[in-house]
Tab-separated table of C-alpha atoms and ligand atoms in Angstrom:
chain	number	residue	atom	x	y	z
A	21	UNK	CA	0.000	0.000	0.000
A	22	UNK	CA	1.285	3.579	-0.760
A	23	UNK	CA	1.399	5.947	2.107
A	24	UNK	CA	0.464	9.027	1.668
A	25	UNK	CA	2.834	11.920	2.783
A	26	UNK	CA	1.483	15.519	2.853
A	27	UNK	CA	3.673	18.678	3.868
A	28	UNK	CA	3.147	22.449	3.601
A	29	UNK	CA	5.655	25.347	3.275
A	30	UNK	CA	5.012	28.840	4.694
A	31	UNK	CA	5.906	30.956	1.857
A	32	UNK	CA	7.118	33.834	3.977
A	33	UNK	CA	10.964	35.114	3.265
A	34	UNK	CA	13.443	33.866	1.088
A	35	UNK	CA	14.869	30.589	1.649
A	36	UNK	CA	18.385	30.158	2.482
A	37	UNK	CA	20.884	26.732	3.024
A	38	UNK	CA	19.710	26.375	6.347
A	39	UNK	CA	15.891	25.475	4.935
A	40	UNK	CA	17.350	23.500	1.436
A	41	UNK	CA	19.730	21.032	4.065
A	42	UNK	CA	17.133	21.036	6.576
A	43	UNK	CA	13.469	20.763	4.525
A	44	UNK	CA	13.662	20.823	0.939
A	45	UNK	CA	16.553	18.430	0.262
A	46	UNK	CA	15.325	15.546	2.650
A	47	UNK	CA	11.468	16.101	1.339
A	48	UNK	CA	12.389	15.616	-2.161
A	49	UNK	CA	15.037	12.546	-1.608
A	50	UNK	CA	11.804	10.853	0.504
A	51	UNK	CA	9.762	12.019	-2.605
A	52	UNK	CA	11.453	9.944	-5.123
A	53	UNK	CA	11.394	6.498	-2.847
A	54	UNK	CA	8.938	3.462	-3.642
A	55	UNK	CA	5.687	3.341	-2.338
A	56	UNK	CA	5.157	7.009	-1.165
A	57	UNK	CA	2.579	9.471	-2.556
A	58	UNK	CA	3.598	13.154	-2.030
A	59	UNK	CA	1.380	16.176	-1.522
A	60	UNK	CA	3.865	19.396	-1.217
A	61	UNK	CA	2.109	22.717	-1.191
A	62	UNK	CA	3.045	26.082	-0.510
A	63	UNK	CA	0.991	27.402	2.720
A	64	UNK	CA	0.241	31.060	1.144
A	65	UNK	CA	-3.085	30.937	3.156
A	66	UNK	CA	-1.354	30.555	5.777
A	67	UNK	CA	1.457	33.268	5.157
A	68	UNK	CA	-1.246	35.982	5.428
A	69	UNK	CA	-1.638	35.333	8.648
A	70	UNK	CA	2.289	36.635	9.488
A	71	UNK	CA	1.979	39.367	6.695
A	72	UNK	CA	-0.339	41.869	5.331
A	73	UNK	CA	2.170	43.133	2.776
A	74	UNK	CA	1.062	42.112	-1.087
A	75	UNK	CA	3.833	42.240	-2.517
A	76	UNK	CA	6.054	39.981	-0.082
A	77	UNK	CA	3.469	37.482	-0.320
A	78	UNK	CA	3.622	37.816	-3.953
A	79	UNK	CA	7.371	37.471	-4.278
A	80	UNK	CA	8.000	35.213	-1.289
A	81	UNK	CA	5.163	32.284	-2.987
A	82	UNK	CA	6.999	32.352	-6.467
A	83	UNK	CA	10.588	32.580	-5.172
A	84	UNK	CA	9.667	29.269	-2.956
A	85	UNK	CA	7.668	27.762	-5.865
A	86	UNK	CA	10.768	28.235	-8.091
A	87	UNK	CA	13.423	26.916	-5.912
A	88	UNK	CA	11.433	23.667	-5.292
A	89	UNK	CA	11.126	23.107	-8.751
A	90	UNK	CA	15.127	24.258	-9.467
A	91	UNK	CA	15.972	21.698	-6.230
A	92	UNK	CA	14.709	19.058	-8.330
A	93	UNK	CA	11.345	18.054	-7.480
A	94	UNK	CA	9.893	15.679	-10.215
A	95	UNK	CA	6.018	17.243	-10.212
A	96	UNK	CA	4.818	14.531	-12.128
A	97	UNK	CA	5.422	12.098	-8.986
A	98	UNK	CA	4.370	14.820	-6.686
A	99	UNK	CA	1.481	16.089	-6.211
A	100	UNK	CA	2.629	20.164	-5.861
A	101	UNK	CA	0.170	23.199	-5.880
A	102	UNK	CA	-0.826	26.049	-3.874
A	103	UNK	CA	-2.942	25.753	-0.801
A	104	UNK	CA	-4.861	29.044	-1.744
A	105	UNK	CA	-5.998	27.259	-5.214
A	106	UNK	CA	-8.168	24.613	-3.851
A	107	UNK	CA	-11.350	26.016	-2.176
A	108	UNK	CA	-12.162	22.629	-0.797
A	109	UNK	CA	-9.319	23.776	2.269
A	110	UNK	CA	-11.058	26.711	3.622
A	111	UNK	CA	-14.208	24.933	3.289
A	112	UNK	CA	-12.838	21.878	5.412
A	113	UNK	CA	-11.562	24.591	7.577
A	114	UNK	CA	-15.303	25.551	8.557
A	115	UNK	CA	-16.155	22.326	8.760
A	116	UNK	CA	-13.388	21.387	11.172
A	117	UNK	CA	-13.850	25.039	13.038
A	118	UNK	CA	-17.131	23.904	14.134
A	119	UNK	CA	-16.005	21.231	15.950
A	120	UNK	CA	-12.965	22.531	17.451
A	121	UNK	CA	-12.767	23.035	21.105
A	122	UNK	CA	-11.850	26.724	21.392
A	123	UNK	CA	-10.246	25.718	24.962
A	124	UNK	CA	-8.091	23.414	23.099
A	125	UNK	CA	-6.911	26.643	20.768
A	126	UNK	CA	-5.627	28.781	23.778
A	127	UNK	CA	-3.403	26.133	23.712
A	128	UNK	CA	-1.782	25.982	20.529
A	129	UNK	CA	1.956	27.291	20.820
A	130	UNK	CA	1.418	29.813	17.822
A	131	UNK	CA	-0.987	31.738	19.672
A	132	UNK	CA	-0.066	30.609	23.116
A	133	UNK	CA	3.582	32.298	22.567
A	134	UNK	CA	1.762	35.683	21.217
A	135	UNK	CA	-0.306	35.686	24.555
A	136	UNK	CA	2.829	35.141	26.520
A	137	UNK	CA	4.644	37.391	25.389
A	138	UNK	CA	2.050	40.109	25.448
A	139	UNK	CA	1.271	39.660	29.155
A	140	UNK	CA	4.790	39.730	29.683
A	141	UNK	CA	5.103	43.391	27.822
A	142	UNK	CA	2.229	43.842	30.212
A	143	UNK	CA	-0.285	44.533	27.237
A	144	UNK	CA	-3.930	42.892	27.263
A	145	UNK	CA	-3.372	39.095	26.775
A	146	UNK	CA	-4.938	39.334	23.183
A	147	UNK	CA	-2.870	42.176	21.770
A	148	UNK	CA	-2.522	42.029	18.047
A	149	UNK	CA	-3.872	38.357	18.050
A	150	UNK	CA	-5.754	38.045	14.831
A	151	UNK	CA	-8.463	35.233	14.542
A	152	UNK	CA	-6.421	33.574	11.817
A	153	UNK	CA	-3.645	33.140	14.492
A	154	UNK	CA	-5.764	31.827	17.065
A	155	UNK	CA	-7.104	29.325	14.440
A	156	UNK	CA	-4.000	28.625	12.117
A	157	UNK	CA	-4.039	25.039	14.014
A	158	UNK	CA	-7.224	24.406	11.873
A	159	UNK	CA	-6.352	25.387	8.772
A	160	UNK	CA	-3.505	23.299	9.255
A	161	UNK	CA	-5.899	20.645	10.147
A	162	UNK	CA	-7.575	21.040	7.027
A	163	UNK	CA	-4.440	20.922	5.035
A	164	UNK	CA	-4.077	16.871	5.984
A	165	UNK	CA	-7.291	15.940	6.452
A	166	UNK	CA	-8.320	16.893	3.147
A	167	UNK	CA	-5.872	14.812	1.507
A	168	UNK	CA	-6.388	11.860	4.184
A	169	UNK	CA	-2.364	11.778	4.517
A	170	UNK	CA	-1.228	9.532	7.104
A	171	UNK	CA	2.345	11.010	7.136
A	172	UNK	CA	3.251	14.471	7.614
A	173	UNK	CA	6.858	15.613	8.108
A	174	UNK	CA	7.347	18.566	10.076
A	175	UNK	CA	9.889	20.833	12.134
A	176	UNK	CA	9.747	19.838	15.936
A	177	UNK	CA	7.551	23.593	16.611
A	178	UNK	CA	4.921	21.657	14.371
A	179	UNK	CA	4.236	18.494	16.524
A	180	UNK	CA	1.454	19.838	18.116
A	181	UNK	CA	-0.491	21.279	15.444
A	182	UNK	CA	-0.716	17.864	14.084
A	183	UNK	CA	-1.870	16.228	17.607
A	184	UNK	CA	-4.469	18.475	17.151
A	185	UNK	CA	-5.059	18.095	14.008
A	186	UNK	CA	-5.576	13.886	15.387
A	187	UNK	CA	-7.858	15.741	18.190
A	188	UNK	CA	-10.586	16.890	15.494
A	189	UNK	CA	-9.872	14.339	13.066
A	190	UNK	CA	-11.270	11.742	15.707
A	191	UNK	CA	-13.774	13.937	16.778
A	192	UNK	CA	-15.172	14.787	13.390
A	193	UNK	CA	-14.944	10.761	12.991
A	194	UNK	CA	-17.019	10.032	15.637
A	195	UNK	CA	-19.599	12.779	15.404
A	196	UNK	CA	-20.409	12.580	11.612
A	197	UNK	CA	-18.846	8.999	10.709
A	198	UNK	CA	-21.825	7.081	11.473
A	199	UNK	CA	-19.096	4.242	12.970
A	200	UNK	CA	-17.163	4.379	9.676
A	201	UNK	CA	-13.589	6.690	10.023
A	202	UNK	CA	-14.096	10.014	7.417
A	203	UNK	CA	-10.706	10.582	8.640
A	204	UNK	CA	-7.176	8.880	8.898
A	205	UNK	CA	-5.737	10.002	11.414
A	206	UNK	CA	-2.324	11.715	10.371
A	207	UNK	CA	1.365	11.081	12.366
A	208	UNK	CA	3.714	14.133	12.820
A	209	UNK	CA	6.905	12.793	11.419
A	210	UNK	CA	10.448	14.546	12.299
A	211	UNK	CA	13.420	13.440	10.471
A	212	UNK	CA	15.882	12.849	13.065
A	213	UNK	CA	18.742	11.982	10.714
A	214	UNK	CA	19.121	15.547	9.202
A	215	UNK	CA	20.810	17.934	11.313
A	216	UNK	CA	20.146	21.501	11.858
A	217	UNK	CA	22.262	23.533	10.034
A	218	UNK	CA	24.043	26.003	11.953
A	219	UNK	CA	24.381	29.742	10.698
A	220	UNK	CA	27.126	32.137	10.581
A	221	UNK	CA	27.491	32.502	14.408
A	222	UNK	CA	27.261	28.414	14.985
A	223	UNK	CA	23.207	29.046	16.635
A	224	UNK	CA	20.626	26.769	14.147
A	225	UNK	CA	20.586	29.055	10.641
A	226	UNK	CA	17.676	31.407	10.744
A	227	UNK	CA	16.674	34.797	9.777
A	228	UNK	CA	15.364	35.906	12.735
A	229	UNK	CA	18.976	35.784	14.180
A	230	UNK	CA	20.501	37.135	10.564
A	231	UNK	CA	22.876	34.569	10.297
A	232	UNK	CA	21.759	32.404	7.185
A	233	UNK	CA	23.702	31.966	4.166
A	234	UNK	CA	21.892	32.631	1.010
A	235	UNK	CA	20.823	29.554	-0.758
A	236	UNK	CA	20.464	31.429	-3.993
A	237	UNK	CA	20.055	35.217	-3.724
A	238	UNK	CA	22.856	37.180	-4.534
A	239	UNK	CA	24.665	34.093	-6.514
A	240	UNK	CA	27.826	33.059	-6.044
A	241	UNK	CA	29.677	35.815	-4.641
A	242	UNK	CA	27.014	36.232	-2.003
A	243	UNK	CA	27.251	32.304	-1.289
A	244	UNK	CA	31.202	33.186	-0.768
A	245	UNK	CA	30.560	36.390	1.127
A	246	UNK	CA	28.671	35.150	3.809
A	247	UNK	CA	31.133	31.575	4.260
A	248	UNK	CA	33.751	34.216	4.681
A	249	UNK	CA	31.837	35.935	7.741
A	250	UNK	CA	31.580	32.229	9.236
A	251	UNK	CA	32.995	32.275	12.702
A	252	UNK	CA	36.103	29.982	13.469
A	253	UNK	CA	38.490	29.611	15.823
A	254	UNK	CA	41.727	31.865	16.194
A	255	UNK	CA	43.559	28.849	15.190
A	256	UNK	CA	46.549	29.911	12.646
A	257	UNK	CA	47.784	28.567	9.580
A	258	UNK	CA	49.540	25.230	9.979
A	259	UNK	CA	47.959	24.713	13.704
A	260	UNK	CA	46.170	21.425	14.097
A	261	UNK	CA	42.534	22.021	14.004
A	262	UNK	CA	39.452	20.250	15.841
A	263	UNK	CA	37.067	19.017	13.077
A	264	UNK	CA	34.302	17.805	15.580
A	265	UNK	CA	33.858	21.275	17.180
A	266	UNK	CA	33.900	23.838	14.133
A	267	UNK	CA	30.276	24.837	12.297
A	268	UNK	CA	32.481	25.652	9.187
A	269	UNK	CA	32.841	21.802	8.815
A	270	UNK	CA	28.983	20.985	9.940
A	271	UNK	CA	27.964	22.988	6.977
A	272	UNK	CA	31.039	22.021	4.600
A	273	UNK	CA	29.899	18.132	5.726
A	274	UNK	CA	25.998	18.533	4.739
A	275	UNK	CA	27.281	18.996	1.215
A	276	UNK	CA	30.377	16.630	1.218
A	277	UNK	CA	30.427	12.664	0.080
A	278	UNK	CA	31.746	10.247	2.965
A	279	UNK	CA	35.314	10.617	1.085
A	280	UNK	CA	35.354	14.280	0.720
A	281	UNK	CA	34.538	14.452	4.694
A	282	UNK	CA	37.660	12.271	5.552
A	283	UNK	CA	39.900	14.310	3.777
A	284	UNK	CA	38.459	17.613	4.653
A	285	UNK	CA	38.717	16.494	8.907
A	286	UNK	CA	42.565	14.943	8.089
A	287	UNK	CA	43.313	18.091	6.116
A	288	UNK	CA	42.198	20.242	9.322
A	289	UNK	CA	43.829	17.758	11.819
A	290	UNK	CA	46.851	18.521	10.064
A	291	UNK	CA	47.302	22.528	9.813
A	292	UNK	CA	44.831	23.639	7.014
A	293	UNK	CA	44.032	27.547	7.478
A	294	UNK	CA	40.504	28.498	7.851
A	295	UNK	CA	40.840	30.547	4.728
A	296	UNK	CA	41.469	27.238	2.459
A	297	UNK	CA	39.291	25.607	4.331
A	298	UNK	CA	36.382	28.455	3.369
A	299	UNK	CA	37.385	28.178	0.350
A	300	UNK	CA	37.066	24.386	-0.498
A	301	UNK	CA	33.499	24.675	1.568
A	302	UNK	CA	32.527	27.407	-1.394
A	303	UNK	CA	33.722	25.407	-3.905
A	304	UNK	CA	31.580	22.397	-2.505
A	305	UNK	CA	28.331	24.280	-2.235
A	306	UNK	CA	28.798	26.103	-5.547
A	307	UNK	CA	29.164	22.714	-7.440
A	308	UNK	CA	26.418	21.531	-5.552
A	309	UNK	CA	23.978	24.437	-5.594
A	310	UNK	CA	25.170	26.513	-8.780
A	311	UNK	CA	23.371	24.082	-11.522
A	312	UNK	CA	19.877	24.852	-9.179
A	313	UNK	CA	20.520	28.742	-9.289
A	314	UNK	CA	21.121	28.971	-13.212
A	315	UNK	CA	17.748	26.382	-13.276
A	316	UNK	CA	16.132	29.028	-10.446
A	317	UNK	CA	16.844	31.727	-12.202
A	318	UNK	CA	15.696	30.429	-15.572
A	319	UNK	CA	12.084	29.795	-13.927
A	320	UNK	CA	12.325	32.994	-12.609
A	321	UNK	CA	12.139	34.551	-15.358
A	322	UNK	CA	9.282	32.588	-16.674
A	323	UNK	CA	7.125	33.036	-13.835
A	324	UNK	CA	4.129	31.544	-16.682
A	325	UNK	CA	5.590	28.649	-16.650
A	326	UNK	CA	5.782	27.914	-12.593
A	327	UNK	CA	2.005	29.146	-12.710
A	328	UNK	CA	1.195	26.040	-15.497
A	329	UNK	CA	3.066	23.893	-13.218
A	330	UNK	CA	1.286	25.224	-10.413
A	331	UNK	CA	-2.313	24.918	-11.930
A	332	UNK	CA	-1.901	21.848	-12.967
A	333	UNK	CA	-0.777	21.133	-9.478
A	334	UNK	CA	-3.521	22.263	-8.364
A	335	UNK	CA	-6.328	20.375	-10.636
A	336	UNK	CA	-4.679	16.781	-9.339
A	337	UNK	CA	-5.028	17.603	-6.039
A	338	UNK	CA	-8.799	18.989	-6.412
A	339	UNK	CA	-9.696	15.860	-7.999
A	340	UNK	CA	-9.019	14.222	-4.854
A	341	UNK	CA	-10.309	16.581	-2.634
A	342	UNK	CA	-13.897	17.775	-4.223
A	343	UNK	CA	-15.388	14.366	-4.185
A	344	UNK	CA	-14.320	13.641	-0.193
A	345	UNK	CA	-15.636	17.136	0.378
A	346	UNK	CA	-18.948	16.076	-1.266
A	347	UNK	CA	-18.830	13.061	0.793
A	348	UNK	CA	-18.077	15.169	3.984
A	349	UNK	CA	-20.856	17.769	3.454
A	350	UNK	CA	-23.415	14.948	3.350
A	351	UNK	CA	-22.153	13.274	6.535
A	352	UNK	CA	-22.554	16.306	8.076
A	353	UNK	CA	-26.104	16.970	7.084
A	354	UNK	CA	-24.956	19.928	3.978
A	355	UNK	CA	-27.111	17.817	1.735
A	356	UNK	CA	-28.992	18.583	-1.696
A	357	UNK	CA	-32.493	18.796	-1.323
A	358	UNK	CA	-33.075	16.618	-3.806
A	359	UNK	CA	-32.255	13.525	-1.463
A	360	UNK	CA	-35.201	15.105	1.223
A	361	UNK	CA	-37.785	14.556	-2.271
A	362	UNK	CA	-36.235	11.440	-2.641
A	363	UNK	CA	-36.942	9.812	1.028
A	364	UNK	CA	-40.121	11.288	1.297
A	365	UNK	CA	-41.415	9.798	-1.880
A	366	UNK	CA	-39.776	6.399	-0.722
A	367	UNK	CA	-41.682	6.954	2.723
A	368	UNK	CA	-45.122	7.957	0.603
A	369	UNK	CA	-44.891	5.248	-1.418
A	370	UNK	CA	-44.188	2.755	1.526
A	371	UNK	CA	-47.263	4.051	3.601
A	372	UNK	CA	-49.659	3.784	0.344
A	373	UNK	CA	-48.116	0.139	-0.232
A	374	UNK	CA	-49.321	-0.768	3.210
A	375	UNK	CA	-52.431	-3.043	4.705
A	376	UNK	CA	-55.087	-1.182	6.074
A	377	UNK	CA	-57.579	-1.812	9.115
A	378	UNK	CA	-60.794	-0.697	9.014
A	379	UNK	CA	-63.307	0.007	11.462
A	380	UNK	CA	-67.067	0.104	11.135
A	381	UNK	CA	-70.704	-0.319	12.901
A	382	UNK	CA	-73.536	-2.374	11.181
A	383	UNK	CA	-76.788	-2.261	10.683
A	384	UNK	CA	-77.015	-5.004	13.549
A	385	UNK	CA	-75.661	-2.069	15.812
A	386	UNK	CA	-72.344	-4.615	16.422
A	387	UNK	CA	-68.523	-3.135	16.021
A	388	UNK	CA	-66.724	-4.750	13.722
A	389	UNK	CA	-63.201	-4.603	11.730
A	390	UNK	CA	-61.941	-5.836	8.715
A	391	UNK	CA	-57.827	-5.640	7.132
A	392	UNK	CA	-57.540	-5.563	3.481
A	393	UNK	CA	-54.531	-5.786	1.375
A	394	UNK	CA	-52.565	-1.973	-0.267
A	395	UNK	CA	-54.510	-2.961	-3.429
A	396	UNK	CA	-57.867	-2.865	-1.431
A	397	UNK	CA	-59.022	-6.693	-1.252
A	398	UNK	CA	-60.171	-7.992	1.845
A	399	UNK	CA	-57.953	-10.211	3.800
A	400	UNK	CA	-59.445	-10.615	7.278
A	401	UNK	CA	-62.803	-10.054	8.718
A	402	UNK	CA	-63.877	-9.946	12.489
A	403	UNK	CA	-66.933	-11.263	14.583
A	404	UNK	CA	-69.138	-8.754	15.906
A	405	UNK	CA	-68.755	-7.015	19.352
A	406	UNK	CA	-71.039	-5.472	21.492
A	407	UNK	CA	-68.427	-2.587	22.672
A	408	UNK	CA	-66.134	-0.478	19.973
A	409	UNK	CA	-63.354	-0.669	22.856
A	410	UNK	CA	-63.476	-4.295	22.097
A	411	UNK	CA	-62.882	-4.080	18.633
A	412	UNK	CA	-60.157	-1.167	18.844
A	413	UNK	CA	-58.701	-3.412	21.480
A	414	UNK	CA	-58.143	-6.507	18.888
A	415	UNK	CA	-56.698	-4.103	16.228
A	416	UNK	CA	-54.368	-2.447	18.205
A	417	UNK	CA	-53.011	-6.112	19.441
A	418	UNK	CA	-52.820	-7.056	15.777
A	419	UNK	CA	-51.024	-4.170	14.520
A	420	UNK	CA	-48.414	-4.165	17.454
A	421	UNK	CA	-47.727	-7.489	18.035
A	422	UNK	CA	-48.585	-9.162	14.244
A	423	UNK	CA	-48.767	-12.827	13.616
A	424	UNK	CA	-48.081	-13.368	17.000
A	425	UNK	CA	-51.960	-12.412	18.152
A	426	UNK	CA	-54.076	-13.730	15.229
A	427	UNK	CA	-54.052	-17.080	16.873
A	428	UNK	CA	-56.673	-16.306	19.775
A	429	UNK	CA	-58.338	-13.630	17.744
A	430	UNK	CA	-61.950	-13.704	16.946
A	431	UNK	CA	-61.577	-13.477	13.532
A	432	UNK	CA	-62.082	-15.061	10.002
A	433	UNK	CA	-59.998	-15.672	6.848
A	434	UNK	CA	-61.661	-13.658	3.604
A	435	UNK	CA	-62.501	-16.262	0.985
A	436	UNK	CA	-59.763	-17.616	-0.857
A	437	UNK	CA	-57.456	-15.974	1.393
A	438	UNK	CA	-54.452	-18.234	2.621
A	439	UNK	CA	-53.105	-17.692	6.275
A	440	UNK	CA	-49.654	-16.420	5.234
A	441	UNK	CA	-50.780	-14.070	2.984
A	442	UNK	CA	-52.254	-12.595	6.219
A	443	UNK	CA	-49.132	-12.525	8.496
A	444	UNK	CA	-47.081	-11.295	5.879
A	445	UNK	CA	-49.460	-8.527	5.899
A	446	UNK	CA	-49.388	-8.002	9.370
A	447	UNK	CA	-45.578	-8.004	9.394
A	448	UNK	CA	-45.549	-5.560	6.934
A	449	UNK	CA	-47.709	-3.185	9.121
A	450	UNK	CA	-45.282	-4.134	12.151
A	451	UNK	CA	-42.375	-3.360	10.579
A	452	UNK	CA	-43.873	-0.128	9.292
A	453	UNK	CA	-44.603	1.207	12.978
A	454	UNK	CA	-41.150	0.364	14.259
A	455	UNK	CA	-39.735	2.247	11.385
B	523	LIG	N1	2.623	25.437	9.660
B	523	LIG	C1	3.628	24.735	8.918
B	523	LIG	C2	4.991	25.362	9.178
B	523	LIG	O1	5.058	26.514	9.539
B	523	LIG	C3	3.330	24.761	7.439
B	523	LIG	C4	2.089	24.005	7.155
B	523	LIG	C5	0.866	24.490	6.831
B	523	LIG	C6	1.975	22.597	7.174
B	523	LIG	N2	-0.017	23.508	6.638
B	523	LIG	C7	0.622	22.319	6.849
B	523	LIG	C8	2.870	21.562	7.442
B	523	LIG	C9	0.162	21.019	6.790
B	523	LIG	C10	2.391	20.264	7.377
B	523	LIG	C11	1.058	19.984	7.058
B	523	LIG	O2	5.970	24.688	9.000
């Protein structure tokens, strides 16, 4: 069976190594293996939330869309589109919001960490907070539910949003699932193999503390600009050097074959200067990263071409998702009114199809009752009784407890008319009350 592995990328900033070692690499190495079905999409709904500038968000998606492609990855086997092209998300995101325990929500780091750090400026707890913060754990939610992926790989910060993305997955399940699961239930999944790439200073590489080194930007004198600013010891030229504690050799490593590593620690173990050291690190990267940059830029410049990649991205992944959302509205009672004609002409039909008892005073001033079949022939016909309570009595014990009571009852078969034709009747008109 094919798993199905579903991740989304905030297109805010522009990436740098730290995010192609750390994210993009590993996702599109898993990509290519047997037996896995990728969904990659770029979270721009969810990049509004952190920015309200147009024209960030507008770079920031196409810059990211263009370097995944340039990285390598093989949209035919992936599935790769934009989160804001398929409607069915923020549809599933009502859906889900409806059933989301807002309690649960104050919880959710994203906002949580907002809240914290506003009561500690001493501001009002909710400073700032935007709705689409406080509910970004739903949209995420209906990211992976949408898709039904099992697997989603994610940065550590991310391992709750998916537990609660479980949370109203198994709710949903058990509220609208009539005992079958809508939902799989999707498993956070952190690659522990791949290292965090330290930055400049030797803290993980990130923007916020402005140590990254480009991935693309700037080319290749910017890649060897910012190696030159990484921090090393004051060890001099010709001084043995300690491979195992210097972040030049972390990064050099994450782009080195097994062989290249040995060298590069011997090399350092015996007396090569930072600078040459820098140097072969640039030259490693370069090799490695300049074929994507001349590919990036390319796409860059044919930004029609990433939006026909994108589109058709997009039209795979809504023919998965607009049927389960059809499937979803109806479990949860969104239904065409067409089906309410339907059952009612079932149910009209079914009480016109049905037995009837009749009951009636003659001219001998006796109560009497008689059952004839939906097409109006008589089946059954009673004695007389003196009282109408007594008759009512016998048709109320037919018609609630069938077959069962025509043995002691006062009655007589119509002509022609076999027993069984008579308790199938009476079944009929059970089964019809219980209904
Ligand atoms: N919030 C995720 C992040 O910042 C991105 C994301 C959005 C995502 N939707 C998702 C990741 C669904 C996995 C699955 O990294």
């Amino acid at each position: 069976m094919t798993a199905r592995v579903l991740t989304g990328i905030t297109t805010t900033g522009t990436p740098h190594l730290g995010n192609y070692v750390g994210a993009i690499r590993p996702a599109i190495a898993a990509s290519r293996g047997a037996g896995v079905e990728s969904f990659f999409f770029l979270a721009d709904y969810h990049a509004l939330i952190k920015c309200d500038d147009p024209a960030r968000i507008e770079r920031s998606r196409l810059e990211i869309a263009a370097t995944w492609l340039a990285a390598g990855l093989d949209t035919q086997r992936v599935t790769f589109y934009r989160q804001s092209d398929i409607p069915e998300t923020t549809e599933l995101c009502w859906l889900l919001t409806c059933v989301t325990a807002k309690g649960q929500m104050n919880r959710a780091h994203a906002y949580k960490a907002a809240a914290d750090a506003n009561e500690a400026a001493g501001e009002e707890t909710d400073a700032g907070v935007t709705m689409g913060l406080f509910s970004y754990p739903i949209l995420m939610a209906a990211d992976i539910l949408l898709f039904n992926a099992r697997r989603v790989p994610v940065g550590r910060d991310q391992v709750q949003h998916i537990e609660m993305a479980r949370d109203v997955a198994q709710r949903f399940n058990h509220l609208f699932g009539q005992g079958k699961d809508l939902f799989v239930l999707p498993q956070a999944e952190i690659e522990e193999s791949v290292a965090t790439l330290p930055g400049l200073d030797g803290r993980k590489m990130s923007k916020s503390y402005d140590n990254t080194v480009p991935l693309f930007e700037g080319g290749a004198k910017a890649l060897k600009e910012a190696v030159a600013r990484i921090v090393t010891d004051s060890r001099l030229p010709g001084e043995a050097k300690d491979p195992e504690n210097a972040h030049l050799v972390t990064i050099h490593d994450a782009f080195a074959a097994e062989a290249q590593r040995q060298s590069f620690h011997a090399d350092l173990r015996g007396g090569l200067a930072w600078g040459e050291a820098k140097q072969r690190t640039v030259e490693l990267i370069e090799a490695h990263i300049g074929p994507m940059r001349e590919r990036y830029a390319a796409l860059m410049s044919r930004p029609d071409e990433i939006e026909a990649i994108l589109q058709a991205g997009a039209a795979k992944a809504r023919a998965v998702a607009a049927p389960f959302l059809k499937e979803l509205r109806q479990a949860v009672g969104l239904r065409p009114f067409a089906a309410v004609a339907q059952k009612q002409a079932a149910q009209a039909q079914a009480r016109t199809a049905l037995p009837v008892f009749k009951q009636y005073r003659e001219a001998d001033n006796r109560f009497y009752f008689k059952l004839s079949a939906a097409d109006g022939s008589l089946l059954l016909q009673s004695q007389g009784f003196a009282e109408g309570r007594e008759a009512g009595a016998w048709v109320k014990r037919l018609k609630t407890e069938g077959a069962a009571a025509l043995a002691g009852a006062p009655v007589t078969l119509a002509e022609g008319v076999q027993r069984p034709a008579v308790e199938a009747a009476l079944a009929a008109l059970l089964a019809a009350e219980q209904a």
